[in-house]
XYZ file of C-alpha atoms in Angstrom:
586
model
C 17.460 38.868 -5.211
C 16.328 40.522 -8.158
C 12.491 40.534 -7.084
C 11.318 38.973 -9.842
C 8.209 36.577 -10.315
C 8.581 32.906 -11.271
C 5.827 33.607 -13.724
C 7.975 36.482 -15.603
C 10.494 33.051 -16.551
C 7.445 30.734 -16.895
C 5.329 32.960 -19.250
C 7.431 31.550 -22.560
C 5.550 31.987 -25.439
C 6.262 28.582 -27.482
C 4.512 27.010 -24.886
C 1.307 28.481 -25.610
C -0.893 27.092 -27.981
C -0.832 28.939 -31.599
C -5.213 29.209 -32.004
C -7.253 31.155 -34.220
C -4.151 32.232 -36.194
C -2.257 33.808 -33.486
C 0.401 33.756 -32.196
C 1.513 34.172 -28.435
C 4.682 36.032 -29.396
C 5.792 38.181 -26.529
C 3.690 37.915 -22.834
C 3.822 41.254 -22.791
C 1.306 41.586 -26.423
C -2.022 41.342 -24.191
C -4.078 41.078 -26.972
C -2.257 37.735 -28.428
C -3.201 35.921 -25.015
C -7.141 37.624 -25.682
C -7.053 36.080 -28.965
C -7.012 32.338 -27.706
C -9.955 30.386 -27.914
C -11.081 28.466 -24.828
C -8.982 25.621 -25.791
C -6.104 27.875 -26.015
C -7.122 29.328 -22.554
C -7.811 26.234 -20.802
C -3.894 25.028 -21.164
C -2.896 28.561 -20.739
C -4.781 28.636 -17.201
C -3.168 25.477 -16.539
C -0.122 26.455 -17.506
C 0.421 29.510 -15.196
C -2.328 27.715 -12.557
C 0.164 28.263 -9.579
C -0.113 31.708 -10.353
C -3.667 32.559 -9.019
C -4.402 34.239 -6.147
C -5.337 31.443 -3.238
C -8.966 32.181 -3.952
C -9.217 31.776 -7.413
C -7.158 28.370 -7.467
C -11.003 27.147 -5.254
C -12.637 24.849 -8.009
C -16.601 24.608 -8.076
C -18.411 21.404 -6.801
C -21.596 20.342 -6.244
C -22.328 20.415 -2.691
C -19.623 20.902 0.375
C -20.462 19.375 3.776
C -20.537 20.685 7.136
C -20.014 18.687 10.273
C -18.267 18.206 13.171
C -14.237 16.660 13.392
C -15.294 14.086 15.536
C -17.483 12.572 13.000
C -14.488 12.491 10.204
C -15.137 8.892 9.375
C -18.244 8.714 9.247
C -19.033 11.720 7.180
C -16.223 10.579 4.488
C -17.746 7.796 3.800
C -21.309 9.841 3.257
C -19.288 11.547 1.012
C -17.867 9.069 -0.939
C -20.982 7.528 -1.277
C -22.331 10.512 -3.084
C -19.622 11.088 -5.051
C -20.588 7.568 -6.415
C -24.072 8.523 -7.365
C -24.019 9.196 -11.160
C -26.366 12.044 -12.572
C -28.648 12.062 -15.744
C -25.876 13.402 -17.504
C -23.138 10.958 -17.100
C -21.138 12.741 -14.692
C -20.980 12.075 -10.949
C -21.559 14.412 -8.076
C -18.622 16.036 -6.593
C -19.031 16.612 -2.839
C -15.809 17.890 -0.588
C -15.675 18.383 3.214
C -15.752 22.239 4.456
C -12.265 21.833 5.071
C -11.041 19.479 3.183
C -8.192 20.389 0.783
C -10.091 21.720 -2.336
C -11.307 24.549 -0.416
C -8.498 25.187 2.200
C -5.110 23.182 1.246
C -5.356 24.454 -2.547
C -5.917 27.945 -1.369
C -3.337 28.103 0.732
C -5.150 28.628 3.933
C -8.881 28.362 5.211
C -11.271 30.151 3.622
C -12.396 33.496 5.532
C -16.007 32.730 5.595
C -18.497 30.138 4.171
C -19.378 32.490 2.228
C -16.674 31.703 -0.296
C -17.533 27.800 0.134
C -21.511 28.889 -0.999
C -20.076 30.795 -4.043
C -18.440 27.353 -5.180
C -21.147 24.881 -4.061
C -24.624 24.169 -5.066
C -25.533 22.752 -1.986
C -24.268 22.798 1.905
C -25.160 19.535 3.478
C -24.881 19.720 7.558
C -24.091 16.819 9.086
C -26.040 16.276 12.343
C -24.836 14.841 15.439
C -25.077 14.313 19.509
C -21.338 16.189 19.297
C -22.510 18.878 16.467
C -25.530 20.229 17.853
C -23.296 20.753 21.411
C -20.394 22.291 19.879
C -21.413 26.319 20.047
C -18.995 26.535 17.078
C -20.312 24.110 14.535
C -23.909 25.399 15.567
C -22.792 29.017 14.600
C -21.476 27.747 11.297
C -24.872 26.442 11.156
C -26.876 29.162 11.448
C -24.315 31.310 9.682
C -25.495 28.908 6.600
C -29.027 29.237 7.473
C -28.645 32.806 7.091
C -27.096 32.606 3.487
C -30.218 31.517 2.730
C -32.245 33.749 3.495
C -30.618 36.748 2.433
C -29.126 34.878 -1.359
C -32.071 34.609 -3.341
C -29.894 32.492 -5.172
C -28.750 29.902 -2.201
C -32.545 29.524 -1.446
C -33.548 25.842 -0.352
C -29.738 25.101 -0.658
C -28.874 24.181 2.584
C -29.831 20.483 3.606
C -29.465 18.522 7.213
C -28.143 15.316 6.998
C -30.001 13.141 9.295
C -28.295 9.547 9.924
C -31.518 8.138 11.670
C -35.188 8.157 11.704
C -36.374 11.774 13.347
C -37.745 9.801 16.629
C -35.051 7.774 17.178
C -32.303 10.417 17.269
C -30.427 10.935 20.515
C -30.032 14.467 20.067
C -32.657 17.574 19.338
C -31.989 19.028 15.898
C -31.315 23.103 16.053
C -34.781 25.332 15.641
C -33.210 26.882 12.256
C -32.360 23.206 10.390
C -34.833 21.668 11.821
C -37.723 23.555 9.458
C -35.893 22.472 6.157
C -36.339 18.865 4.204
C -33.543 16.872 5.570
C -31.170 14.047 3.753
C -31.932 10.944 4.975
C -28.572 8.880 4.924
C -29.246 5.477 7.027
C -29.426 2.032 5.702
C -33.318 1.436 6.104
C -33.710 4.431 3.679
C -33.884 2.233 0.130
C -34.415 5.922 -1.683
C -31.071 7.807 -0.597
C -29.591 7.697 -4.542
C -32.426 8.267 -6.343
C -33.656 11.667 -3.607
C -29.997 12.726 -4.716
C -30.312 11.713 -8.120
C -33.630 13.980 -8.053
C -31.641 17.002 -5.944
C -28.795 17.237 -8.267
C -30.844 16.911 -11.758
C -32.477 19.747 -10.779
C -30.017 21.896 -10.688
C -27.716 20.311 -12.798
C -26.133 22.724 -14.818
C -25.430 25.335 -11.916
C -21.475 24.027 -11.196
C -20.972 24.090 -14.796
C -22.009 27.797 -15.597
C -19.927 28.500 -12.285
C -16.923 26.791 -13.781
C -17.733 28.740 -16.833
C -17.855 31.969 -15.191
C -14.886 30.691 -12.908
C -12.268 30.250 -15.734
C -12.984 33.624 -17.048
C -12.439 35.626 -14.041
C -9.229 32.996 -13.693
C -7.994 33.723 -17.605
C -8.751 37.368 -16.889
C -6.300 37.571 -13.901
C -3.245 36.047 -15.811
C -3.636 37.717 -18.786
C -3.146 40.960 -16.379
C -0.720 39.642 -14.393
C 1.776 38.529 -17.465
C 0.817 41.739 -19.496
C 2.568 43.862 -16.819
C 5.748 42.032 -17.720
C 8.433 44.084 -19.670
C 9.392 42.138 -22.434
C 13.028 42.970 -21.304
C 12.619 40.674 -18.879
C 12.276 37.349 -21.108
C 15.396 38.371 -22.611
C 17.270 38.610 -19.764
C 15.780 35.266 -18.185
C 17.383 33.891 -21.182
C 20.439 35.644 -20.707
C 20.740 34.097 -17.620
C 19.850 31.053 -18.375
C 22.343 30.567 -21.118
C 25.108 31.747 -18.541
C 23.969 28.809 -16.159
C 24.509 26.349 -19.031
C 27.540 27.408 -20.168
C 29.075 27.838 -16.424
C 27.554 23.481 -16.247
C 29.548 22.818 -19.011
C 32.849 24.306 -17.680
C 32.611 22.017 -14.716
C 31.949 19.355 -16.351
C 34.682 19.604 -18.436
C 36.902 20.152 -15.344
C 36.029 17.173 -13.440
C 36.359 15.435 -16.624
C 39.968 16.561 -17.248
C 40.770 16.013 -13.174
C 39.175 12.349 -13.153
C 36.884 13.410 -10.712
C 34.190 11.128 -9.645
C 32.523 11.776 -6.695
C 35.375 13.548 -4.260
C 33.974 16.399 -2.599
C 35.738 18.957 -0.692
C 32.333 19.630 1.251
C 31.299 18.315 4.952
C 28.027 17.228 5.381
C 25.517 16.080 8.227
C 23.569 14.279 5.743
C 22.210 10.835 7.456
C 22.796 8.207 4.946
C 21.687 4.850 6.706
C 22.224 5.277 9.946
C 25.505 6.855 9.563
C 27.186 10.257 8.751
C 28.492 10.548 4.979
C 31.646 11.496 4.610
C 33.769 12.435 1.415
C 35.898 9.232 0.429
C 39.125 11.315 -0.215
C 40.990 13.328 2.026
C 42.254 15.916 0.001
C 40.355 17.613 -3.685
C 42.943 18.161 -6.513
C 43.373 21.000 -8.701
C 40.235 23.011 -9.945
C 37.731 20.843 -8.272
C 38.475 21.682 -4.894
C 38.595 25.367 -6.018
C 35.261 24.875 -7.455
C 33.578 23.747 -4.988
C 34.492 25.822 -1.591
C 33.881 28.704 -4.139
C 30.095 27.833 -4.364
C 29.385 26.040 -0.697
C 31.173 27.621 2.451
C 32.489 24.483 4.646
C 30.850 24.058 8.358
C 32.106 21.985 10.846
C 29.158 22.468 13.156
C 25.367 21.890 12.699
C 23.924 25.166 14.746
C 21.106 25.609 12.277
C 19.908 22.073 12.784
C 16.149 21.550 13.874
C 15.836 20.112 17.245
C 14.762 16.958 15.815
C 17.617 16.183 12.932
C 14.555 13.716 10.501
C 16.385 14.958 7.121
C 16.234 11.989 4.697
C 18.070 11.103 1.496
C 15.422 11.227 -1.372
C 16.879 8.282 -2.670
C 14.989 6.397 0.717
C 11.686 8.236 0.040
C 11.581 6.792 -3.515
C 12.130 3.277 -2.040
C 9.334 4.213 0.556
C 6.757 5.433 -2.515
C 7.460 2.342 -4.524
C 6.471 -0.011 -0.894
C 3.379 2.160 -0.588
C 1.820 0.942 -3.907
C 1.854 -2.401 -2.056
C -0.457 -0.993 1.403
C -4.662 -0.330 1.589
C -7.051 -0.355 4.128
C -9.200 -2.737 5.005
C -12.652 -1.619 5.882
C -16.456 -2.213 6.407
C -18.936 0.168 8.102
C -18.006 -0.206 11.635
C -13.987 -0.834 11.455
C -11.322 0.176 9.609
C -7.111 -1.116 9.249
C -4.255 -1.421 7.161
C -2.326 -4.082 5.046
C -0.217 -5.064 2.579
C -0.002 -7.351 -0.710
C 2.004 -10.259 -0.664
C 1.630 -12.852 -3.706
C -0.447 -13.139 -6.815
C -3.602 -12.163 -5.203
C -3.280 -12.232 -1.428
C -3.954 -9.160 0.717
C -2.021 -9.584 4.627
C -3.267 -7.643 7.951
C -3.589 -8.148 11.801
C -5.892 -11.496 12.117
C -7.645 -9.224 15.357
C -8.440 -6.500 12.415
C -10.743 -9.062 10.309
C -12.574 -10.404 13.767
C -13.004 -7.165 14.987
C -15.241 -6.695 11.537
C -16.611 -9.773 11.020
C -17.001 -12.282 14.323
C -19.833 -13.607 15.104
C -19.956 -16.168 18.208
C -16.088 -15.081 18.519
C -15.293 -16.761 15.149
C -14.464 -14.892 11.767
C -17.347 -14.809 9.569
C -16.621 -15.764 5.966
C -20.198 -14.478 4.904
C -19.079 -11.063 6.462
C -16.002 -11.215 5.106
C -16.846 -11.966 1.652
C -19.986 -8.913 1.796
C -19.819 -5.669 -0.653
C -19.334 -3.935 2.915
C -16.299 -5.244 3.357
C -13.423 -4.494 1.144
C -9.771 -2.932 0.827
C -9.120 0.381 -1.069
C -5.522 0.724 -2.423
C -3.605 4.292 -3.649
C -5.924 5.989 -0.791
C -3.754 9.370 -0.599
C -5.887 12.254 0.067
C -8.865 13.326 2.392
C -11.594 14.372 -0.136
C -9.887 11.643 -2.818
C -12.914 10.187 -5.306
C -13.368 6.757 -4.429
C -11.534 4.918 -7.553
C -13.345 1.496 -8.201
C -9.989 0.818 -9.969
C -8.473 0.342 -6.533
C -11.117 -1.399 -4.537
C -11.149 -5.611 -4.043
C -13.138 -7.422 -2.449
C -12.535 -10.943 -0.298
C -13.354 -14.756 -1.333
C -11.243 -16.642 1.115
C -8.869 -16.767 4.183
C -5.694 -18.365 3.113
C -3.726 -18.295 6.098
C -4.385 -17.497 10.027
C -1.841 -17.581 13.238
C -3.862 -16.641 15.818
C -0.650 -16.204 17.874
C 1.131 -14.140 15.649
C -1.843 -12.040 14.950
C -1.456 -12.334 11.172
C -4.222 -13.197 8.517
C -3.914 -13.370 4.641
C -6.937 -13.065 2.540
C -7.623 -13.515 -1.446
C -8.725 -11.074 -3.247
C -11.487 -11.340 -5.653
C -10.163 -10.831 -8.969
C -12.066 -9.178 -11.500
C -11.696 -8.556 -15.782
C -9.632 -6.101 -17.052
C -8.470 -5.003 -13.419
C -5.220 -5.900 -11.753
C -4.116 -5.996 -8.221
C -1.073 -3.876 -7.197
C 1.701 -4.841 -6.727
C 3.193 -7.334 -4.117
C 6.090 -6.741 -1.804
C 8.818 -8.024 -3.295
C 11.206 -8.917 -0.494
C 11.055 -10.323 3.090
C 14.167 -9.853 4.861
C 15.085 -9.951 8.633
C 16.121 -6.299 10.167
C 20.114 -5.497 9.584
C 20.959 -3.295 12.717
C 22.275 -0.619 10.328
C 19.250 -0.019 8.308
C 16.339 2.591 8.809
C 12.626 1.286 9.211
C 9.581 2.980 7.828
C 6.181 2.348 8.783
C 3.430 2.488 6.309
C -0.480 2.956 7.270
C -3.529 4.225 7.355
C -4.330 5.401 10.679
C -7.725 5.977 11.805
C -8.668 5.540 8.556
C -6.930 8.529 6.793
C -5.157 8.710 3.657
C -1.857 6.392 3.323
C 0.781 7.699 6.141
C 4.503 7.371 6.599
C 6.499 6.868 9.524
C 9.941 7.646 9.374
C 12.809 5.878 11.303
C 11.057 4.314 14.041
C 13.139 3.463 16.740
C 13.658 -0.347 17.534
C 13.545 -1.066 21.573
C 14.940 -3.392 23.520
C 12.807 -4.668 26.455
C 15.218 -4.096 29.398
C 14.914 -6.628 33.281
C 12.604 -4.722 34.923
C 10.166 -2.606 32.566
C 7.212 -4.773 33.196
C 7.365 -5.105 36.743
C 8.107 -1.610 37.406
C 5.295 -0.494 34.586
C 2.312 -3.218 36.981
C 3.623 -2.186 39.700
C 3.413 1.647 39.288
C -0.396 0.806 37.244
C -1.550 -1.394 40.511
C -0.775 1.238 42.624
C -3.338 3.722 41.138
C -6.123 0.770 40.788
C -5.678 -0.256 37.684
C -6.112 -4.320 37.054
C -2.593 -5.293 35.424
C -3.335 -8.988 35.000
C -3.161 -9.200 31.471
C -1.224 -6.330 31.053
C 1.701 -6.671 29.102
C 0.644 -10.292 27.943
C 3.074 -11.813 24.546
C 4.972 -8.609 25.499
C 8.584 -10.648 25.401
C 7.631 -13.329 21.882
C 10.724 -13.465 20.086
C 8.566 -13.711 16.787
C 7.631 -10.222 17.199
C 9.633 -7.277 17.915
C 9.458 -3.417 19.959
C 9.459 -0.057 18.854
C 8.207 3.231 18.975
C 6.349 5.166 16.236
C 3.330 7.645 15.818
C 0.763 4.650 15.708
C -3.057 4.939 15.958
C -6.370 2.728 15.831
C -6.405 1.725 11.977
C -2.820 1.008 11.920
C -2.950 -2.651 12.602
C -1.498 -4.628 9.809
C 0.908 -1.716 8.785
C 3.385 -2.548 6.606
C 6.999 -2.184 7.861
C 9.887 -1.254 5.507
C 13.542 -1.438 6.190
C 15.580 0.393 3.498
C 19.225 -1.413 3.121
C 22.227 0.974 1.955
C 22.954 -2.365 -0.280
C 19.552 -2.556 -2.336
C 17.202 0.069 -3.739
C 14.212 -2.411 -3.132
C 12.286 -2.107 0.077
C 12.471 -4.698 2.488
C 9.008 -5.939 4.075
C 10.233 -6.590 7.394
C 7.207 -6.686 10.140
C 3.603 -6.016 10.560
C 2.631 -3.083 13.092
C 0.062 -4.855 15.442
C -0.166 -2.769 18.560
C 0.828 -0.642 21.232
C 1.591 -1.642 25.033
C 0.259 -1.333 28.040
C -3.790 -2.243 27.540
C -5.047 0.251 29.541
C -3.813 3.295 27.282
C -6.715 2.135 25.048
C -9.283 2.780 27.591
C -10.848 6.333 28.898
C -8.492 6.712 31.410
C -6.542 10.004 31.369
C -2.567 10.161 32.522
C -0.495 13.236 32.728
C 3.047 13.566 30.785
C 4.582 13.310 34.430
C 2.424 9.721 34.605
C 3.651 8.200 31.551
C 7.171 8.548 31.984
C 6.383 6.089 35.152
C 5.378 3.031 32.848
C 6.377 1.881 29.391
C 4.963 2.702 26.271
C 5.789 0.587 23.579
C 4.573 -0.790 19.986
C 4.615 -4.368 19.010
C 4.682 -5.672 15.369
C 5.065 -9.274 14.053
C 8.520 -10.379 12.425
C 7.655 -10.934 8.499
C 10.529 -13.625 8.691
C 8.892 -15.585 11.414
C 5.517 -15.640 9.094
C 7.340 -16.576 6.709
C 8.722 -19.322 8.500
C 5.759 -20.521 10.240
C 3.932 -21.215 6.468
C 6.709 -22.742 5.372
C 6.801 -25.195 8.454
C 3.065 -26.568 7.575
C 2.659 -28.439 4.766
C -1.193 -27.410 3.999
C 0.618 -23.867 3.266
C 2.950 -25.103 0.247
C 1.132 -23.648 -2.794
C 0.743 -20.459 -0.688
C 4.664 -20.337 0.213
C 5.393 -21.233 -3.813
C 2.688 -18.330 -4.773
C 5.017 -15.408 -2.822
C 8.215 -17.183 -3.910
C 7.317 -16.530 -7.327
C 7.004 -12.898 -6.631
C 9.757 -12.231 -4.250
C 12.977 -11.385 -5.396
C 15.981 -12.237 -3.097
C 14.083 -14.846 -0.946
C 17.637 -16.511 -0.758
C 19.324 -13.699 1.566
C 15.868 -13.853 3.831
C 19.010 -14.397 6.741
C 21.674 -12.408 5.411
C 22.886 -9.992 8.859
């Protein structure tokens, strides 16, 4: 390797806008990158972004909250809900978690102190709780912000508790540092929470702009330096090589072209296509292409380099995958949180148990619950400190369709001008043997999730008497353990599942379409008594199974189609499912 930066083959000079009369001509002219205006500069940061040192890629936001992992959920939706909040000069406020992936991901790795996070933020917000104020860690973070404070004239007043109850009612003693400074009140008695942050923010409002200000100087600075140090020799020989790369292309092709060479490939490969092992379709290469190609790729017969775990993936699956995920959100209110899928013109399908664990009242689903601002599904939820996009949130008017025995529930969406749902899934299909499964989801809440290749399982003669008999033995009550385990309108596997994942969407990706395949609904795991507090060993679980349990999409399908109160429903997802006819097809 030659040692060279990306940046020195990046830093081409037509790319950079022509302002104020000049003219980026060479990278290595430092005075015609000086001469941009802040246009000019603002792509040219952009541009060469990548470039900047880990800290310096750390944007500025308004406040950045501090808290405790255990609280995750809860304390993204406080920040979402500030996020919302709109200030008196249009804009809304941008909160991010301490660790979420504005200050750590985009720099590469955490932070080294909070310091850095105070030199971004207006504000540090510290999100109280029973498990904060006990963890020695987070309460040394704490007073390590206290202490910011007090010794930055400028940070002054800028650190804020969160408080998620009235002072007398909370279970827990708030630390003698925080507790002398004005708290956020953030519970639903407290009518005034926007318009105290509304007053907060306004009166500092200008603060993250003259630090973004300030920011993209230091950041303009630092490339101009960095690409100025760049011997113009260097461009010149980037397009040297470059033009060599192209012309060596163009040889090949016109080799294969003259050889009739399609897709013959003197190479072996481990690559997983399906289920099965690619192979080249020809035995033997002819003429120049076989030369060709065991000049540029060695030939291996044996995988030593292999990870333990062989997951590679053709890209070509992945894309199928992305285009299914436009299709899954997660269903949500205050207290609960699961996933689901799209299926028709303006139906939204999930785990029936999800909806009554939100909304039951007298142990029957509660359409005034249901149909509350509270509860809702969020779609193209990707990343942890994501802006909430009211774009991708619907709401609920109605239950179409409930199997209480299948576990299945579909629900309209509200529809709403000038906004469209996403898109349905556009095929149902039964599992082929031969074809890989995917699972989709957002577990525990957390930004959209895939699960590659999940392994079917057949239930063998004895795993649920063995599994009770081995639970009984160490007093656990195995009555209903196992219960529905053997319904032939559902089907076994293992994946990475977690609470929020009920009403995943499962995928099967066929060798014979580029579509994905809605195949079953992720509804839970086996035995019952893993979701209590009851701690097992490694050496304990290999003594009962451990399985998950989804619902067959087919055998919805079929049980709507069997009632005759669900016709305009099965004619709604005809319309948008493609293949509907090869539904059987082995």
């Amino acid at each position: 390797m030659s040692g060279e930066t990306d940046i020195e083959q990046d830093a081409v000079p037509s790319e950079v806008a022509n302002e104020n009369g000049i003219e980026a001509v060479s990278p290595s002219v430092e005075g015609n990158f000086k001469g941009l205006g802040y246009d000019g500069q603002r792509k040219f940061v952009s541009k060469y972004f990548r470039h900047l040192s880990p800290v310096l890629k750390v944007d500025c936001f308004d406040i950045f909250i501090l808290y405790h992992d255990d609280d995750y959920k809860e304390v993204d939706k406080f920040r979402i809900d500030l996020c919302n909040i709109k200030l008196s000069n249009g804009r809304k406020i941008q909160a991010v978690l301490y660790n979420g992936e504005e200050l750590i991901s985009l720099a590469g790795g955490e932070l080294d102190t909070l310091e850095e996070s105070f030199v971004r933020c207006t504000y540090c917000f510290i999100y109280l709780s029973a498990v904060f104020v006990s963890d020695s860690w987070c309460k040394l973070k704490g007073q390590a912000c206290l202490m910011e404070t007090i010794y930055n004239d400028e940070k002054k007043w800028c650190v804020r508790p969160v408080l998620t109850d009235q002072r007398p009612k909370l279970i827990f003693k708030i630390p003698m540092g925080l507790n002398a400074l004005k708290e956020i009140n953030y519970y639903p008695s407290n009518k005034l929470f926007v318009s105290c942050m509304q007053a907060l923010l306004n009166s500092r409002i200008n603060e993250r702009e003259d630090r973004e200000m300030k920011l993209h100087g230091i950041r303009y600075s630092f490339l101009v330096d960095k690409i100025s140090t760049i011997p113009d020799s260097k461009i010149g020989q980037g397009i040297l090589h470059l033009e060599k790369s192209l012309a060596a292309l163009e040889f090949l092709k016109q080799i294969q072209s003259q050889d009739k060479v399609e897709t013959k490939i003197c190479i072996n490969t481990d690559l997983e296509i399906d289920g099965t092992t690619a192979w080249s379709s020809g035995s033997t290469c002819s003429g120049h292409s076989c030369d060709l190609a065991t000049k540029f790729v060695k030939p291996t017969h044996s995988s030593n380099f292999l990870k333990k775990c062989d997951d590679k993936d053709l890209m070509r699956n992945w894309r199928i995958i992305a285009e299914a995920s436009r299709s899954v959100g997660f269903i949500r209110d205050p207290n609960c949180t699961g996933t689901g899928f799209r299926v028709g013109s303006k139906y939204f399908a999930t785990a029936r148990h999800v909806v009554f664990n939100m909304t039951a009242t007298n142990d029957i689903i509660d359409i005034k619950k249901l149909r509350s601002r509270d509860c809702y599904v969020e779609f193209e939820y990707m990343s942890p400190n994501q802006k909430q996009n009211p774009e991708n949130l619907f709401h609920f008017t109605d239950i179409v369709y409930e199997n209480a025995d299948l576990d299945v529930i579909i629900l309209q969406l509200s529809g709403e001008h000038n906004k469209s749902f996403p898109p349905p899934i556009s095929m149902i299909s039964e599992i082929h043997k031969d074809s890989l499964v995917y699972i989709i989801s957002h577990p525990n809440g957390l930004p959209q999730m895939s699960d590659p290749k999940i392994q079917l399982y057949e239930l063998k003669k004895d795993d649920v008497k063995n599994s009770k008999e081995w639970a009984a033995s160490k007093g656990i009550d195995v009555r209903n353990e196992y219960s529905d385990i053997e319904n032939k309108d559902k089907i076994l596997f293992h994946c990475a599942s977690k609470h929020g994942a009920s009403g995943a969407l499962g995928i099967m990706v066929d060798k014979r379409s580029n579509e994905p395949h809605g195949v079953l609904m992720l509804l839970r795991g086996y035995p019952n008594f893993l979701y209590e507090n009851i701690s097992f060993t490694d050496a304990d679980k290999t003594n009962f199974l451990i399985v998950e349990q989804g619902v067959l999409l087919s055998s919805v399908y079929d049980d709507m189609e069997s009632q005759e109160k669900y016709n305009d429903l099965v004619e709604d997802i005809n319309d948008s499912l493609h293949d509907l006819d090869n539904i059987d097809c082995k």
